[in-house]
PDB file of C-alpha atoms in Angstrom:
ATOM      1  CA  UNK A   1     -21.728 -22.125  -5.531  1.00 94.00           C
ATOM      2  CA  UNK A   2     -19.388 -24.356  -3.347  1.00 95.00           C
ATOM      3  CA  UNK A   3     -16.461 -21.880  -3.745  1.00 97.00           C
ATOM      4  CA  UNK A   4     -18.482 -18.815  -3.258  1.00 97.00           C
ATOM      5  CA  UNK A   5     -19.878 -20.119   0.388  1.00 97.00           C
ATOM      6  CA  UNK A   6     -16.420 -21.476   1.223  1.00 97.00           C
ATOM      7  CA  UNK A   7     -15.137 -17.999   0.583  1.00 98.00           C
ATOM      8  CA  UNK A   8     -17.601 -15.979   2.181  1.00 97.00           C
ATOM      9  CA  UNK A   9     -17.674 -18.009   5.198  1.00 97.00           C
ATOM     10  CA  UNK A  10     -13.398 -17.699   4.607  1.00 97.00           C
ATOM     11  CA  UNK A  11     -13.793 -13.688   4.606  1.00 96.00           C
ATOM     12  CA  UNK A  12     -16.158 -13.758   7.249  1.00 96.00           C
ATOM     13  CA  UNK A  13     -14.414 -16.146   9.315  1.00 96.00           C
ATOM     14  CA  UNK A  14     -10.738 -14.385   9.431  1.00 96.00           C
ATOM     15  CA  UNK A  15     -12.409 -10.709   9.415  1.00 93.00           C
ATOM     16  CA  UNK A  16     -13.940 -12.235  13.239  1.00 93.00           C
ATOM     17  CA  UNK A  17     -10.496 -13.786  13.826  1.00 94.00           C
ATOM     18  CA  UNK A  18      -8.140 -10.630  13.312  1.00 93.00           C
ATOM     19  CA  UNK A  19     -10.916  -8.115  15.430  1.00 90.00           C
ATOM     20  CA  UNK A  20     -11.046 -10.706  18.625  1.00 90.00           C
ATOM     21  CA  UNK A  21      -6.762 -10.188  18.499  1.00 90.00           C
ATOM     22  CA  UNK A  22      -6.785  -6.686  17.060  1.00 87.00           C
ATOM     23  CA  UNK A  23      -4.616  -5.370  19.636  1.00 89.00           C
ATOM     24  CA  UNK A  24      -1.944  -7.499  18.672  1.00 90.00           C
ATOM     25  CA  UNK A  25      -1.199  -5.542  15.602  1.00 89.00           C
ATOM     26  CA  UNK A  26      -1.705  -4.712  12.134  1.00 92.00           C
ATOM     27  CA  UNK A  27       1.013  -7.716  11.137  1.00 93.00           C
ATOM     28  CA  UNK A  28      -1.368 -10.260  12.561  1.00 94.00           C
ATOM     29  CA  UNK A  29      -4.091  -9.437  10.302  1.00 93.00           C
ATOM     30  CA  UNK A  30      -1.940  -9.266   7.080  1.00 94.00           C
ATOM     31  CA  UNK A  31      -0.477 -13.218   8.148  1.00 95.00           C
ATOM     32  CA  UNK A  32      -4.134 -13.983   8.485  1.00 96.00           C
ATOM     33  CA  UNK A  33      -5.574 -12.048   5.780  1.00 96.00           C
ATOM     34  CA  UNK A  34      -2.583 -13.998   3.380  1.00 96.00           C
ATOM     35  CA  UNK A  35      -5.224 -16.925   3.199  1.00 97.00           C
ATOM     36  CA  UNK A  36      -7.557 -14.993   1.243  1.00 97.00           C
ATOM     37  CA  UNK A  37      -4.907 -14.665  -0.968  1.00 97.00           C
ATOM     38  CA  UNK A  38      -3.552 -18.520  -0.391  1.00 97.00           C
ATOM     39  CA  UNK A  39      -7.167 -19.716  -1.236  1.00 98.00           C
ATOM     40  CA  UNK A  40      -7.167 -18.744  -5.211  1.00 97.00           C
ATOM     41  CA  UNK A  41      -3.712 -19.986  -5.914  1.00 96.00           C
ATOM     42  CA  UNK A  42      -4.040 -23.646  -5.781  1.00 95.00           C
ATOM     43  CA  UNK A  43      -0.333 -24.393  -6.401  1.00 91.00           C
ATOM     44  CA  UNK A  44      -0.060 -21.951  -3.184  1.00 91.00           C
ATOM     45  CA  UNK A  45       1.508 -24.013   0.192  1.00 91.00           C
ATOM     46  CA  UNK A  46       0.017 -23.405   3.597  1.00 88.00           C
ATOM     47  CA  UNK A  47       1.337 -20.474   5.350  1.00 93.00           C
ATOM     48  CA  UNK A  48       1.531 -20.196   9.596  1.00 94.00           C
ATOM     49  CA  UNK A  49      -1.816 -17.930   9.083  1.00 96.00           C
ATOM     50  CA  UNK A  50      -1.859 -17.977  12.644  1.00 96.00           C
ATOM     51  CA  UNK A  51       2.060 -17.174  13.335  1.00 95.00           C
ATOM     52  CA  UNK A  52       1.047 -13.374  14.928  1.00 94.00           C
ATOM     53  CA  UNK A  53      -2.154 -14.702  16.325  1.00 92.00           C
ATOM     54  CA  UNK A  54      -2.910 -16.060  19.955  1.00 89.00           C
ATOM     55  CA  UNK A  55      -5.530 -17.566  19.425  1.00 86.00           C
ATOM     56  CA  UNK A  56      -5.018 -20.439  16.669  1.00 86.00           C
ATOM     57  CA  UNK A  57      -6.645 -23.916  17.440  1.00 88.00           C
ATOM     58  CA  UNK A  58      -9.300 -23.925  15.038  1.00 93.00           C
ATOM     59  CA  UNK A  59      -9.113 -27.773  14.233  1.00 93.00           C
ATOM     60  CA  UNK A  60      -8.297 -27.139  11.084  1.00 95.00           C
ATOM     61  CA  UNK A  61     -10.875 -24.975  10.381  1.00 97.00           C
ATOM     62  CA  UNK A  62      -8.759 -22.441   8.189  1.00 97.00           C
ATOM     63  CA  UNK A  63      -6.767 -24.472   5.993  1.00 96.00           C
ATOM     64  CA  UNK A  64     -10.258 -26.729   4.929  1.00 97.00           C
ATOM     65  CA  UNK A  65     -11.785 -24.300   3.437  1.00 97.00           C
ATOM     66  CA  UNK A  66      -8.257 -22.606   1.969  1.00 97.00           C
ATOM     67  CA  UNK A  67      -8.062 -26.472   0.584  1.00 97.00           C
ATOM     68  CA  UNK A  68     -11.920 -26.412  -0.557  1.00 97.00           C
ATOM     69  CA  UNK A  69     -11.384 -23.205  -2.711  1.00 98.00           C
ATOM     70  CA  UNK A  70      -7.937 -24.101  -3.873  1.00 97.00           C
ATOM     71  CA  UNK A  71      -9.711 -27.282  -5.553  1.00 97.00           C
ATOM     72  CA  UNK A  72     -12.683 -26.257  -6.402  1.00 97.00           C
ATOM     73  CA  UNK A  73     -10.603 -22.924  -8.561  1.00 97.00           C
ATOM     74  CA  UNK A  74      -9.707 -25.448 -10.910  1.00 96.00           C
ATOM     75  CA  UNK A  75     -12.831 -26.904 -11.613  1.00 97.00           C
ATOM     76  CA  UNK A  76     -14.178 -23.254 -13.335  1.00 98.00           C
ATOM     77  CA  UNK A  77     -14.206 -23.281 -16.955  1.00 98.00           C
ATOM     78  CA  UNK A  78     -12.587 -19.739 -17.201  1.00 98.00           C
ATOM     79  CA  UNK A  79     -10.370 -19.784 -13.896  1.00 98.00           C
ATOM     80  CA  UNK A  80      -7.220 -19.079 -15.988  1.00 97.00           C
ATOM     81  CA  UNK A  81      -8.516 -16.682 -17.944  1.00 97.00           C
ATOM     82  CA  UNK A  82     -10.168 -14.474 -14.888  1.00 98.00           C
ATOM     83  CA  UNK A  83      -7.058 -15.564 -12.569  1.00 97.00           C
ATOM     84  CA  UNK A  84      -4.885 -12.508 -12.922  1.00 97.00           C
ATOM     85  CA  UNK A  85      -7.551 -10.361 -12.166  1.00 98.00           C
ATOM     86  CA  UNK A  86      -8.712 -12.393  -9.129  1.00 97.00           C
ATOM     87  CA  UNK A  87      -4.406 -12.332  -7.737  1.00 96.00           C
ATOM     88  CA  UNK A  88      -5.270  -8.230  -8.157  1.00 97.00           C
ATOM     89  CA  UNK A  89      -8.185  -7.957  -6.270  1.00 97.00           C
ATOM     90  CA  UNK A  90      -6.821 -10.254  -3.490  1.00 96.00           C
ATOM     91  CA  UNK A  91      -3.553  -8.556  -2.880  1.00 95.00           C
ATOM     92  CA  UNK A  92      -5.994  -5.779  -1.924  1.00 96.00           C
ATOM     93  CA  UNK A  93      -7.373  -7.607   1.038  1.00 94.00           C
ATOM     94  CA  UNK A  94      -4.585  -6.564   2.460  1.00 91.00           C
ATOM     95  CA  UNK A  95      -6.411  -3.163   3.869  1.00 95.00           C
ATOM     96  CA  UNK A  96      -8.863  -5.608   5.963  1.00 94.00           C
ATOM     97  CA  UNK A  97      -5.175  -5.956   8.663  1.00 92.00           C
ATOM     98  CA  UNK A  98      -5.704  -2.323   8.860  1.00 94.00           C
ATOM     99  CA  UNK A  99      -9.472  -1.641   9.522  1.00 93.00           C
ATOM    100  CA  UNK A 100      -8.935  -3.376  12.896  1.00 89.00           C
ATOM    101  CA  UNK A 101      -5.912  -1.282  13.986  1.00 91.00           C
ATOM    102  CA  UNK A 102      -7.677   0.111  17.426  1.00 90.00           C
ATOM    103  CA  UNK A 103      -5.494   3.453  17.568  1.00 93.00           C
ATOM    104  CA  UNK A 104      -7.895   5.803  15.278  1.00 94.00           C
ATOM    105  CA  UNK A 105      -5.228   7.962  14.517  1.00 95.00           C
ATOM    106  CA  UNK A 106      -2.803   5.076  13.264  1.00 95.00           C
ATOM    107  CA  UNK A 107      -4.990   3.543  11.433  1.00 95.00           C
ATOM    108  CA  UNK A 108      -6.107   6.352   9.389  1.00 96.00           C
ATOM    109  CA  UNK A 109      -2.762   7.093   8.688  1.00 97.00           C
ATOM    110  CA  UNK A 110      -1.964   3.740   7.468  1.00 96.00           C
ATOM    111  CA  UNK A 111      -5.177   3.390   4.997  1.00 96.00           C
ATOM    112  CA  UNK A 112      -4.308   7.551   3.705  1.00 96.00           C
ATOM    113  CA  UNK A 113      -0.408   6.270   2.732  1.00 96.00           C
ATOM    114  CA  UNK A 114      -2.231   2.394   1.658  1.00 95.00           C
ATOM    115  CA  UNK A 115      -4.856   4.711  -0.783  1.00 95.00           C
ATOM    116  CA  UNK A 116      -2.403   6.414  -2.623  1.00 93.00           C
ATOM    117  CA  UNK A 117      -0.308   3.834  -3.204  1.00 94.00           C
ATOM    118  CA  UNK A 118      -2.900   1.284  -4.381  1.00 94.00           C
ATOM    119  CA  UNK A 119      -5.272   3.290  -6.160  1.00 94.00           C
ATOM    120  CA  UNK A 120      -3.161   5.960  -8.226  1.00 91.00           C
ATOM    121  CA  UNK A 121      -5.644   5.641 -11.206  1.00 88.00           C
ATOM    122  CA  UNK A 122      -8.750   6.874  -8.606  1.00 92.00           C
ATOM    123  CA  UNK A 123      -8.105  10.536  -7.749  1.00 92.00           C
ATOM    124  CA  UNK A 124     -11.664  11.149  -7.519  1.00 94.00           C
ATOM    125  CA  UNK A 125     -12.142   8.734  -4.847  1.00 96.00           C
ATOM    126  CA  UNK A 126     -10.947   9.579  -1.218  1.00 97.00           C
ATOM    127  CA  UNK A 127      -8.326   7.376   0.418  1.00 97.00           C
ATOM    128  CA  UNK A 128     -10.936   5.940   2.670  1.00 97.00           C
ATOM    129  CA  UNK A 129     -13.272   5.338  -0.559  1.00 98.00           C
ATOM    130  CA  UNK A 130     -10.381   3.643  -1.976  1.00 97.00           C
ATOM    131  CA  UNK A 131      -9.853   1.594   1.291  1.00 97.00           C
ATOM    132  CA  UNK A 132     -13.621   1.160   1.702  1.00 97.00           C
ATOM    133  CA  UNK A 133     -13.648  -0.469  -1.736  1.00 97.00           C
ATOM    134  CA  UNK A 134     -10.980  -3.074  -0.966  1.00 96.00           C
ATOM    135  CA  UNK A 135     -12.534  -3.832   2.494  1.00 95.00           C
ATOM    136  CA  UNK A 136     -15.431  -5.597   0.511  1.00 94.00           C
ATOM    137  CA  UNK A 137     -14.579  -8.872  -1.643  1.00 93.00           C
ATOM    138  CA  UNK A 138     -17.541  -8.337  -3.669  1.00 96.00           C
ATOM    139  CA  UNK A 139     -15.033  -8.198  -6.414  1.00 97.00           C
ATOM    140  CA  UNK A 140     -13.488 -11.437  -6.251  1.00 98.00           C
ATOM    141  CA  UNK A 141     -16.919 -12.983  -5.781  1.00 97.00           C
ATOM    142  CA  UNK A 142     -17.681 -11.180  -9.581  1.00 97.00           C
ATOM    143  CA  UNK A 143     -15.048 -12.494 -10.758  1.00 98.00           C
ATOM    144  CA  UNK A 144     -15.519 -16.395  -9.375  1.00 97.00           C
ATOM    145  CA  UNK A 145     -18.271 -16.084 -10.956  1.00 96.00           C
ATOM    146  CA  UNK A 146     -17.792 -15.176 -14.242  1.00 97.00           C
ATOM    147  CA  UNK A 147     -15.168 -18.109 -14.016  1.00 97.00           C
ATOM    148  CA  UNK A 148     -17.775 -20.523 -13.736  1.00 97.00           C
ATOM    149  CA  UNK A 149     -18.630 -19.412 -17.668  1.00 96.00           C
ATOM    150  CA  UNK A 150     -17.995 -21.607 -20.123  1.00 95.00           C
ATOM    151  CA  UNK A 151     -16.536 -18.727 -22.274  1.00 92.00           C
ATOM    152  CA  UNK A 152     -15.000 -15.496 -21.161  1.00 94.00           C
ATOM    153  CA  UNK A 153     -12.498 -13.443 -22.505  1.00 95.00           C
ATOM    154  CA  UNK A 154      -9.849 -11.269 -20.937  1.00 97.00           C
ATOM    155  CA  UNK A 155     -11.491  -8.101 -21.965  1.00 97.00           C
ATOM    156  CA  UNK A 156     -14.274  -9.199 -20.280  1.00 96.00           C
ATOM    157  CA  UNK A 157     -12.921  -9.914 -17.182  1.00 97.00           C
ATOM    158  CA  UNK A 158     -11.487  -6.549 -17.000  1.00 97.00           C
ATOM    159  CA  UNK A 159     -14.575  -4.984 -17.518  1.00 97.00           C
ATOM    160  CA  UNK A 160     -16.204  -6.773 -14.381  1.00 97.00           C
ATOM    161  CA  UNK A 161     -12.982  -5.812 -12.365  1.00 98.00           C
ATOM    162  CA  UNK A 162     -13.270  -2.126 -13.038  1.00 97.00           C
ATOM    163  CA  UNK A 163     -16.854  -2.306 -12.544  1.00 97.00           C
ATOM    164  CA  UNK A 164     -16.901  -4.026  -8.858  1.00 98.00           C
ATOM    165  CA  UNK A 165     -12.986  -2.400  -7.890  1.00 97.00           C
ATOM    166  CA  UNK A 166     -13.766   0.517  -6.761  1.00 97.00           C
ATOM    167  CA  UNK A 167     -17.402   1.175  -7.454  1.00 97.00           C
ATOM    168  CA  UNK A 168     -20.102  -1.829  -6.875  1.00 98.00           C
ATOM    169  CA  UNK A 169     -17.515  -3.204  -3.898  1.00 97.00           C
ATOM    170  CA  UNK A 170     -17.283   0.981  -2.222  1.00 97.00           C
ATOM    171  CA  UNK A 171     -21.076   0.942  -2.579  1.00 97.00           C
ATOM    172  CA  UNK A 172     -21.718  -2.233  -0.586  1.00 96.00           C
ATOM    173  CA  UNK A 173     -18.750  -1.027   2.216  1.00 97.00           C
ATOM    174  CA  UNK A 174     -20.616   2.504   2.258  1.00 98.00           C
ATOM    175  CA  UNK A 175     -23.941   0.837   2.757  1.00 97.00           C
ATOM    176  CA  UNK A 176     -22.972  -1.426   5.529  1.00 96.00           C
ATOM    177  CA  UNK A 177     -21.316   1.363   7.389  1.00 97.00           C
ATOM    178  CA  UNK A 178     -24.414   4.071   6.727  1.00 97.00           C
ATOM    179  CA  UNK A 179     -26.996   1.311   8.000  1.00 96.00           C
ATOM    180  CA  UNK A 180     -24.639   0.667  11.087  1.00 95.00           C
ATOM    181  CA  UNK A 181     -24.107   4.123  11.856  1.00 95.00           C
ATOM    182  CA  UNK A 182     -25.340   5.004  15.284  1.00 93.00           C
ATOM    183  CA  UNK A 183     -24.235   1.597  16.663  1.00 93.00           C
ATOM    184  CA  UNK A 184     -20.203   2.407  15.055  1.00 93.00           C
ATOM    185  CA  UNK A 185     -21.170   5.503  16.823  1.00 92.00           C
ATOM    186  CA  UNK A 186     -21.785   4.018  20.267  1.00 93.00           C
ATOM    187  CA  UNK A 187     -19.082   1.730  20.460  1.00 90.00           C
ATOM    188  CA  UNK A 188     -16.585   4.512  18.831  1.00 89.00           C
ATOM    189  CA  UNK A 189     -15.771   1.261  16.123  1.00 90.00           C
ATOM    190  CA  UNK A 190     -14.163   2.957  13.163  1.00 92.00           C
ATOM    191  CA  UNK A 191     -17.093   4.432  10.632  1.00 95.00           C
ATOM    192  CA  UNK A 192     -16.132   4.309   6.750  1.00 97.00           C
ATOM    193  CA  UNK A 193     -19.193   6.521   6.649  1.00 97.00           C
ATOM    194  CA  UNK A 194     -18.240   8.155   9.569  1.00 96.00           C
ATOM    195  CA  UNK A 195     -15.228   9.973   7.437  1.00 97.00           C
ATOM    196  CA  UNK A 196     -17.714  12.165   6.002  1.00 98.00           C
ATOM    197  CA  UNK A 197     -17.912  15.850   7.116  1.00 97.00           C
ATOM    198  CA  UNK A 198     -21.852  15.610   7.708  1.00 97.00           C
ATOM    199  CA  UNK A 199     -24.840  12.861   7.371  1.00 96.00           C
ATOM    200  CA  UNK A 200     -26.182  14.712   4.079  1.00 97.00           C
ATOM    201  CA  UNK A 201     -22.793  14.976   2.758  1.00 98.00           C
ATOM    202  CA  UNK A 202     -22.875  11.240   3.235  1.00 97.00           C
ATOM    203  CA  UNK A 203     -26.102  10.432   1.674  1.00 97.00           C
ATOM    204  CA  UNK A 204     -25.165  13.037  -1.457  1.00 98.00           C
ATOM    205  CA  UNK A 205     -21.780  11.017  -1.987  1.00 98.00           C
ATOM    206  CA  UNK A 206     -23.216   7.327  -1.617  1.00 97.00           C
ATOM    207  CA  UNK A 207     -26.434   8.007  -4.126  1.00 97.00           C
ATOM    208  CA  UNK A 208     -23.121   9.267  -6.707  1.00 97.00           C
ATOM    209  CA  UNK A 209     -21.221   6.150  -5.724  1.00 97.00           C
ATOM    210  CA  UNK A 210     -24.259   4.406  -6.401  1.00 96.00           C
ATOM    211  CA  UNK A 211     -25.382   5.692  -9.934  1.00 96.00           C
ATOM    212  CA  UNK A 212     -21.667   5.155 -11.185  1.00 96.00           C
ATOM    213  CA  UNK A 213     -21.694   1.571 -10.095  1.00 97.00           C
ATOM    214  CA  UNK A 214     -25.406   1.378 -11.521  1.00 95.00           C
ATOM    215  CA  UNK A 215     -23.800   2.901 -14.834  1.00 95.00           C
ATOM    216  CA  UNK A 216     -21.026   0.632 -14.927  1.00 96.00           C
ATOM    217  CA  UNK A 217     -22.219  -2.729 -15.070  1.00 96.00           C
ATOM    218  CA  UNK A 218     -25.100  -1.635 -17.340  1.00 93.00           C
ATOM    219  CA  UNK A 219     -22.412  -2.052 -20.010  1.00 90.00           C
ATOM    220  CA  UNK A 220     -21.361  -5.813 -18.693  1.00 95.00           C
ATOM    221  CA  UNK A 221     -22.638  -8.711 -20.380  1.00 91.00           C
ATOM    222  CA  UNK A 222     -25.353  -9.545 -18.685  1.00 91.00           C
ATOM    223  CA  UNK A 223     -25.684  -6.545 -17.040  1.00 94.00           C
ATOM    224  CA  UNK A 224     -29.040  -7.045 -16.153  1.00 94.00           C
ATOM    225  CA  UNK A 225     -28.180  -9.239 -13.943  1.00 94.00           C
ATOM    226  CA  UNK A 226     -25.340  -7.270 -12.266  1.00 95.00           C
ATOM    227  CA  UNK A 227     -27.974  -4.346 -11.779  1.00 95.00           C
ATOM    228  CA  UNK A 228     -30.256  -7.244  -9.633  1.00 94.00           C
ATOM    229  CA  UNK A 229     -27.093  -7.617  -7.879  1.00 93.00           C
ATOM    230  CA  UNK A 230     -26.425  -4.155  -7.019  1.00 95.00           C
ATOM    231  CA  UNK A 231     -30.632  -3.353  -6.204  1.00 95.00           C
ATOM    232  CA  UNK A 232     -30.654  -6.375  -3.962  1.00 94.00           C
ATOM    233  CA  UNK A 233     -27.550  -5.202  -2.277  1.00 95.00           C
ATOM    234  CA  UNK A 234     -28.930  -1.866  -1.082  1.00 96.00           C
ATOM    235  CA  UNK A 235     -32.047  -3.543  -0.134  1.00 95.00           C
ATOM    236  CA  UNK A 236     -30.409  -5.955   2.183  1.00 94.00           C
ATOM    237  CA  UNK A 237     -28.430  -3.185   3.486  1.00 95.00           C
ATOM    238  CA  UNK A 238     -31.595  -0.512   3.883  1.00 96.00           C
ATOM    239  CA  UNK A 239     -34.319  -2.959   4.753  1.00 95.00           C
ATOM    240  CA  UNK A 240     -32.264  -3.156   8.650  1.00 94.00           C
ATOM    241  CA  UNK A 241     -34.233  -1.876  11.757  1.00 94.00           C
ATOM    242  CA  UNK A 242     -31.258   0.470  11.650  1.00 94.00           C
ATOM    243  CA  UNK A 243     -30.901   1.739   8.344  1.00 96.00           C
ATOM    244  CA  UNK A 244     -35.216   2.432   8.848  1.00 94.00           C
ATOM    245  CA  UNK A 245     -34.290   4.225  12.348  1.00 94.00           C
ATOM    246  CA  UNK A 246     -36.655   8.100  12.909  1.00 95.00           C
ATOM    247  CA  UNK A 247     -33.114   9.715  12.642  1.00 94.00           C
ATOM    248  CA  UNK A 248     -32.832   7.258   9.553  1.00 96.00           C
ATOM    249  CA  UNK A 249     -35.729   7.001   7.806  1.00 95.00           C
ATOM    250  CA  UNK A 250     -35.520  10.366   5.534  1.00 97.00           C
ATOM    251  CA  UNK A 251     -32.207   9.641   3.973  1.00 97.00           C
ATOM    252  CA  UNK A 252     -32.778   6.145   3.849  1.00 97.00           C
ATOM    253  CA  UNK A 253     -36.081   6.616   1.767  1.00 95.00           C
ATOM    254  CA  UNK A 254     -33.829   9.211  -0.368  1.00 96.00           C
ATOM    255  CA  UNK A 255     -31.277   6.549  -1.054  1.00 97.00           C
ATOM    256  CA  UNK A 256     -33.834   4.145  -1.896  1.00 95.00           C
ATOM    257  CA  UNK A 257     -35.282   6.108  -4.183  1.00 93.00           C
ATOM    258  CA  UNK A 258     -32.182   7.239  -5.835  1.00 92.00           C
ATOM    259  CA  UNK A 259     -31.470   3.485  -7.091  1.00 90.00           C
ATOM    260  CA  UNK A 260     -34.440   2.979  -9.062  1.00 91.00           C
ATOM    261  CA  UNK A 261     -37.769   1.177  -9.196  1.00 94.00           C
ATOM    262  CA  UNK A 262     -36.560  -2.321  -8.329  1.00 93.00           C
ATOM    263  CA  UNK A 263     -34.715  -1.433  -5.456  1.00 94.00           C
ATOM    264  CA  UNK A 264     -38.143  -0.057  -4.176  1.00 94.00           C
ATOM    265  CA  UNK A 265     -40.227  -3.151  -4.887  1.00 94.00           C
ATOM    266  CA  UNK A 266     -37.560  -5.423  -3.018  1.00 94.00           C
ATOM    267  CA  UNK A 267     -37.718  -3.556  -0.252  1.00 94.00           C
ATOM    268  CA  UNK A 268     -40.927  -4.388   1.368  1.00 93.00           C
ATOM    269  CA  UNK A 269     -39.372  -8.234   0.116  1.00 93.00           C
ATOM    270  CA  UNK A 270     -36.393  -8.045   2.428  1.00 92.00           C
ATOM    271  CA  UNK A 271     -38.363  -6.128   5.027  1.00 91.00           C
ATOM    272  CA  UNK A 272     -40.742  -9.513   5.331  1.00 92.00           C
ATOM    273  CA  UNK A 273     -37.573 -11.988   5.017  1.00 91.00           C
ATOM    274  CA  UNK A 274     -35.993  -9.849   8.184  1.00 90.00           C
ATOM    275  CA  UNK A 275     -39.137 -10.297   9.951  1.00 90.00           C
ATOM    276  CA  UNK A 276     -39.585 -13.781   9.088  1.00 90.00           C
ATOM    277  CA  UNK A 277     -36.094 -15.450   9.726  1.00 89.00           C
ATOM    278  CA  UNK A 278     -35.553 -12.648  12.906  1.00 85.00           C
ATOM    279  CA  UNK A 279     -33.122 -10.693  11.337  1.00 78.00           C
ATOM    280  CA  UNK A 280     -34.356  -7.065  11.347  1.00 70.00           C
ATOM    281  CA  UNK A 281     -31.028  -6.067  12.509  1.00 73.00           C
ATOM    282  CA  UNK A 282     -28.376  -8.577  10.868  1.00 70.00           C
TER     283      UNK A 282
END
């Protein structure tokens, strides 16, 4: 659990750090973004993360938790066995420089050529599927996870890699941008959902995306589990002020459906936690 928050918070953390400089270029956020990277390789030195980047005193911020995960990596039962896959999934991090190029036209450009080049096995996805599934790190956080198992075999962690890269990591990207949407739309931010010729085209594609991820880690040990993952996930997502918007509210309630019986109990669930902790919109 300490590694998973000290990642997150690592994601979250550099993601805020290369948008506030975004105009400085797409090389900024791949120096920065190296630390996602950095942070599962503990025999990996600090890097100048902050060599492109004008704003860099963080007190040492960055490099604490890059140290915290580098440590705690080899306390997991199973890191070595899952570690290949986890170097795979971070070299794909890479995309997040490119989400936060501010020329539209560039930037799609960049993720089209990065697509084809990354995910030649995925011709039924889209290139901005296949950059909307590396802009999540749900994957590595699968696959920290099934590190902290006593037991796991390389077979295994294959199977949890396919399973979040492209499909349960695309669904929670696809989510995030449906339920922010009209706000993307105001502030002409770049829109992974947005790529989509029309809103029901949208909504038809993400309930496929999400029966293939629901269908793929059914057959993961302890898929039930994985599925809890995947119902809370659209719940979070869904259950936002946004996401239950008039304009909203049809195709939400479709979605919602579409995922299955649990998704619809938790939703009243996260509905209540938004209202309780203020968060109807986070």
């Amino acid at each position: 659990m300490r590694l998973l928050v000290a990642y997150e918070i690592l994601a979250d953390f550099l993601d805020c750090v290369n948008e506030r400089a975004a105009d400085v270029g797409i090389e900024n956020g791949k120096c920065l973004h190296r630390a996602l990277r950095d942070a599962l390789t503990p025999d990996e030195s600090a890097a100048d993360y902050y060599r492109h980047n004008p704003y860099s005193d963080d007190r040492g911020f960055l490099h604490l938790l890059i140290t915290t995960c580098q440590e705690t990596c080899l306390l997991l039962p199973s890191f070595h066995t899952v570690r290949p896959f986890l170097a795979r999934a971070a070299r794909l991090t890479d995309v997040l420089a490119v989400n936060h190029e501010p020329d539209p036209g560039v930037r799609d450009a960049r993720l089209d050529a990065w697509a084809k080049q990354q995910f030649p096995a995925h011709p039924e996805l889209a290139w901005f599927e296949c950059a909307g599934s590396a802009s999540a790190w749900l994957t590595i956080l699968a696959l920290l996870a099934l590190a902290a198992e006593a037991e796991c075999d390389t077979a295994e962690a294959a199977r949890v890699y396919d399973a979040y890269m492209p499909w349960v990591s695309l669904t929670g990207t696809m989510l995030d941008s449906y339920a922010d949407i009209a706000e993307d739309a105001a502030e002409r931010a770049h829109s992974y959902v947005g790529h989509y010729p029309t809103h029901q085209a949208a909504v038809d594609r993400l309930i496929e995306i999400l029966d293939r991820s629901m269908q793929e880690v059914t057959n993961l040990h302890d898929g039930e589990r994985h599925m809890v993952i995947v119902a809370c996930m659209v719940a979070m997502f869904l259950s936002k002020d946004s996401a239950r918007a008039p304009a909203m509210r049809a195709s939400t309630n479709t979605i919602t459906r579409a995922c299955g019986p649990l998704t619809r109990q938790l939703m009243p669930v996260l509905r209540a936690w938004r209202i309780l902790n203020q968060q109807q919109s986070a």
